Amino acid sequence: MKSKYADLKLNENINKVEEAATYIKKGKIVLFPTETVYGIGANALDENAVNKIFKAKGRASDNPLIVHICNMQMLKNLVQDIGKIEEKLINNFWPGPLTIIFNKKECIPNNVTAGLETVGIRMPSNEIARKLIELAKLPIAAPSANISGKPSGTKIEDIIEELDGKVDYILDSGMADIGVESTVVRVVDNKVHILRPGKITKEDMQKLGIDVVIEKQIMEECSPNEKVMSPGMKYRHYAPNTKCLLVYSDNEKELIEEINKQIKNSSNVLVLGRTNHLEKYNTNNKLDMGESLEDISKNIFTLLRKVDSYNANLVIIEGVKKEGLGLAIMNRLIRACEHNYIEI
Ligand code: AMP
Ligand code: MG
């Protein structure tokens, strides 16, 4: 089916969201915005509809989807129980960019959770996403909008070529606010384990008096048979075809020196750097990541999608401190660079 576009603000274009909701109800798949990245959504209670998402993305069937909801009744319909710590997280961070893993009820088809007894659930804050769920009156299973392995879609222009014709309806509301996917957490023995870092940080949760553990695989390479708490950790993700190198130092001068040394040792290098550092790099090919962590988070997937068009021999990417939102950025960058990383 041919896609329809809608570049919309919610109140001007409520009819487009209504139309998209009817597509969800009919078992079709819809590309829609959230505050983190765009998603490809389907009725989370309809196994056939959910299969269409896996097919459109070329996603491995052992990689579970996140279910998006718009109210607490939906949560109660989907999960066995809501613990005290989960309740605290919900009260403080929902609606917002936090996915919580719960024990699932029978009504969730197996393909949504890739056969796991648990399900990841999130209540997005993006008003179009919430309206879509509300009008469909259904929980919506939605992974990031991209062909598997590619960077997640943060604006329609970046993903239209790879997804046009593969989805039934497109809601376009411009650039996603946050730009990296949600934080994914699971509570085990009264501790919150971060399975994927995002905008809601370890520090945000610690401020509430919660014990937080960061899973080591967030920054490390997984061996093929390693047991992981979150299947997504195992997958190759975000990497451009061009070879990429991630470089970080706490010391700004040393960071710039090291990147210039790497530029000298190679030919035809593209650098992705912070706005204030760009002029210090001795190459003509440069892309501006922005200056604040918020800017970098917003821009990073669009930039990673651009790098191959430079036909460079090497892409050098400036790292950031692995703190706060910086951990989420570094988790995506280290995967984009396939663990080709120098820290000084
Ligand atoms: P995506 O929707 O592409 O952002 O990916 C969602 C990610 O959430 C998956 O790759 C998993 O790593 C994680 N996830 C979803 N459901 C579960 C679950 N039940 N247990 C652990 N991790 C999950
Ligand atoms: Mg994804």
XYZ file of N, CA and C and ligand atoms in Angstrom, residues 57 59 144 146 152 181 237, ligand 2:
22
model
N 11.124 -4.604 9.134
C 12.451 -4.207 9.620
C 13.540 -5.216 9.293
N 13.851 -7.751 11.239
C 14.325 -7.885 12.626
C 14.370 -9.350 13.040
N 12.148 0.652 17.120
C 12.591 1.859 16.431
C 12.356 1.727 14.923
N 13.566 1.759 11.609
C 14.782 1.615 10.800
C 14.847 0.166 10.356
N 18.621 4.251 14.386
C 17.185 4.475 14.545
C 16.784 5.774 13.852
N 17.129 6.092 21.846
C 16.006 5.295 22.305
C 15.891 5.328 23.838
N 24.658 -2.981 15.607
C 23.715 -1.873 15.537
C 24.438 -0.592 15.181
Mg 16.042 -0.474 17.442
